Amino acid sequence: MMNHTQADRNQPNTTPAGLALAGVVSIGAVILTLAAGWGMSQAQQRFTPSDESTVLPTSEKPAGALLNGADYLAGRELYNAACSACHGANGQGVANLGKDLVRGKFPLALSDTGLAKQIIAGRPVTDPMNTTKIPMPPKGGRADLTDAQIGQIVVYIRGLQDPRRIPADLPEQAPTMLLASNRPGSAPATNDIVDPTASGYEASWVLEGRALYQSSCVSCHGADARGLPNLGKDLAQSGFVAKLDDEQMIAFLKKGRPVSDPENTTKVDMPPKGGNPALDDEKLESITVYLREVQALAAKSH
Ligand code: HEC
Ligand code: HEC
């Protein structure tokens, strides 16, 4: 049974001092070996005996069975495309965006099915459980994700929560077959984009940018690029986009616009590259080309 109050959900995930238990340290060491690059403080945070929410605190046993490697890898691709912008590449949350999925009480306490249901439902700002005043869009804004894919994302999150459950010797990359499943299916009319395009760019280039937009920007700016309430702004009619040349747009996308930036009006972060570090200059240029087309089509429909 979930019975969270606003107060307990607001508790920071920090660690009180004094957990020099030998057992904790040895588990910390195992985790450090498994997840090279993690700071000790993070390993300690995950095993705070006083944090009654974590499944693992005093147990030397993993929180569950070994995960399915193929699902884990597919889940990682999907998570990176659909969730990491708001929840961070390591799942530990992003300031002013999504919550910590790794150490948060709520996702740890839920069953796999319960977690999948939460991801499918999302959490609007009108939900009393919402404490951030930022919406979690249903399926993270990716309506195209199937139940099976959400299940794979759950598998990946379980691995982030307890790396001991990740099978050893996984390949670096998911097989291309799995990657191919990470293509948004539902999207606004591709058949609007034909040569000659409204923007004058080649249709194939615009479509390439559209595919990238659909996986990296849609969660905050919406399928039609008209923006989403309490999240990203309208890009179809943005004067800001219109006034920047392509090079300036790429520079902007690389930098993003944090809430600390005086130009930020929403009090929500625009993360660098929309939170997807895999977007190189060439991909950002394709996305820019897509936005040119979106703007040209919006102007035409007036
Ligand atoms: C556009 C930003 C955004 C995206 C994309 C997004 N989330 Fe969220 N998510 C949020 C916000 C904001 C919250 C916290 C809402 C609140 O309760 O205040 C949240 C909450 C959650 C929670 C509940 C956590 C808790 O402790 O209550 C889960 C689980 C979750 N998200 C999983 C996911 C998964 C999995 C994905 C990818 C499929 C995803 N989210 C994509 C913004 C996002
Ligand atoms: C996690 C949410 C999120 C994601 C993902 C995201 N953005 Fe944003 N974006 C925002 C927010 C919020 C703003 C508005 C910030 C502000 O208040 O100025 C914004 C602003 C912008 C602006 C400036 C618009 C204007 O009129 O000032 C552009 C351009 C933009 N985003 C493009 C993109 C592109 C392209 C992608 C994908 C590569 C992307 N964003 C992904 C949240 C996001």
Short mmCIF file of C-alpha atoms and ligand atoms in Angstrom, two decimals, residues 85-86 97 212-213 215-221 230-235 237-241 244 249 252-253 256-259 261 263-276 279 284 287-288 291, ligand 2:
data_model
loop_
_atom_site.label_atom_id
_atom_site.label_comp_id
_atom_site.label_asym_id
_atom_site.label_seq_id
_atom_site.Cartn_x
_atom_site.Cartn_y
_atom_site.Cartn_z
CA ALA A 85 16.05 14.26 -20.13
CA CYS A 86 13.96 14.64 -16.99
CA LEU A 97 12.59 18.35 -13.64
CA LEU A 212 15.28 12.97 -33.89
CA TYR A 213 12.81 15.57 -32.64
CA SER A 215 12.67 10.96 -29.69
CA SER A 216 14.49 13.80 -27.93
CA CYS A 217 12.27 16.88 -27.84
CA VAL A 218 8.69 15.65 -28.04
CA SER A 219 8.39 14.93 -24.30
CA CYS A 220 8.60 18.63 -23.47
CA HIS A 221 7.64 20.44 -26.67
CA ASN A 230 4.37 23.67 -17.60
CA LEU A 231 7.05 22.18 -19.83
CA GLY A 232 8.68 23.26 -23.11
CA LYS A 233 7.65 26.31 -25.13
CA ASP A 234 5.94 26.55 -28.51
CA LEU A 235 8.63 26.11 -31.15
CA GLN A 237 5.76 30.08 -33.64
CA SER A 238 8.81 30.96 -31.57
CA GLY A 239 10.29 34.32 -32.57
CA PHE A 240 13.45 33.22 -30.82
CA VAL A 241 13.85 30.25 -33.16
CA LEU A 244 18.56 32.60 -34.87
CA MET A 249 20.41 27.41 -33.08
CA PHE A 252 21.66 27.27 -28.26
CA LEU A 253 20.60 23.61 -28.29
CA GLY A 256 20.03 24.77 -23.29
CA ARG A 257 18.51 27.34 -20.93
CA PRO A 258 18.57 26.55 -17.21
CA VAL A 259 16.19 28.22 -14.79
CA ASP A 261 19.31 31.96 -17.01
CA GLU A 263 15.99 34.53 -20.31
CA ASN A 264 14.18 31.55 -18.76
CA THR A 265 10.54 32.43 -18.20
CA THR A 266 9.02 29.01 -17.43
CA LYS A 267 11.09 28.12 -14.34
CA VAL A 268 11.66 24.76 -16.02
CA ASP A 269 15.05 23.77 -17.42
CA MET A 270 15.68 23.41 -21.12
CA PRO A 271 18.44 20.80 -20.70
CA PRO A 272 21.55 20.94 -22.93
CA LYS A 273 20.73 18.95 -26.12
CA GLY A 274 17.30 18.32 -24.63
CA GLY A 275 19.03 15.94 -22.22
CA ASN A 276 20.28 13.61 -24.94
CA LEU A 279 22.94 14.48 -30.29
CA LEU A 284 21.21 19.09 -33.99
CA ILE A 287 16.55 18.98 -35.83
CA THR A 288 17.03 22.66 -36.67
CA LEU A 291 12.06 23.23 -36.88
C1 HEC B 2 12.99 18.25 -20.32
C2 HEC B 2 12.21 19.15 -21.12
C3 HEC B 2 12.77 19.61 -22.42
C4 HEC B 2 13.31 18.88 -23.45
C5 HEC B 2 13.50 17.36 -23.50
C6 HEC B 2 13.61 19.79 -24.48
N1 HEC B 2 13.29 21.06 -24.12
FE1 HEC B 2 13.50 22.75 -25.24
N2 HEC B 2 12.78 23.84 -23.69
C7 HEC B 2 12.32 23.36 -22.50
C8 HEC B 2 11.86 24.44 -21.69
C9 HEC B 2 11.27 24.33 -20.32
C10 HEC B 2 12.06 25.62 -22.44
C11 HEC B 2 11.73 27.03 -22.04
C12 HEC B 2 12.75 27.60 -21.08
C13 HEC B 2 12.42 29.04 -20.80
O1 HEC B 2 11.64 29.29 -19.86
O2 HEC B 2 12.90 29.89 -21.52
C14 HEC B 2 12.65 25.21 -23.69
C15 HEC B 2 13.03 26.10 -24.69
C16 HEC B 2 13.48 25.73 -25.93
C17 HEC B 2 13.79 26.64 -27.00
C18 HEC B 2 13.69 28.15 -26.94
C19 HEC B 2 12.30 28.56 -27.36
C20 HEC B 2 12.01 30.01 -27.14
O3 HEC B 2 11.07 30.49 -27.82
O4 HEC B 2 12.63 30.64 -26.30
C21 HEC B 2 14.16 25.88 -28.07
C22 HEC B 2 14.56 26.37 -29.45
C23 HEC B 2 14.09 24.50 -27.65
N3 HEC B 2 13.69 24.44 -26.36
C24 HEC B 2 14.37 23.42 -28.47
C25 HEC B 2 14.41 22.10 -28.04
C26 HEC B 2 14.83 21.01 -28.88
C27 HEC B 2 15.19 21.10 -30.34
C28 HEC B 2 14.81 19.88 -28.09
C29 HEC B 2 15.25 18.49 -28.45
C30 HEC B 2 16.61 18.35 -28.88
C31 HEC B 2 14.35 20.29 -26.77
N4 HEC B 2 14.13 21.65 -26.79
C32 HEC B 2 14.16 19.42 -25.71
C33 HEC B 2 12.28 22.04 -22.12
C34 HEC B 2 12.77 20.99 -22.87
#
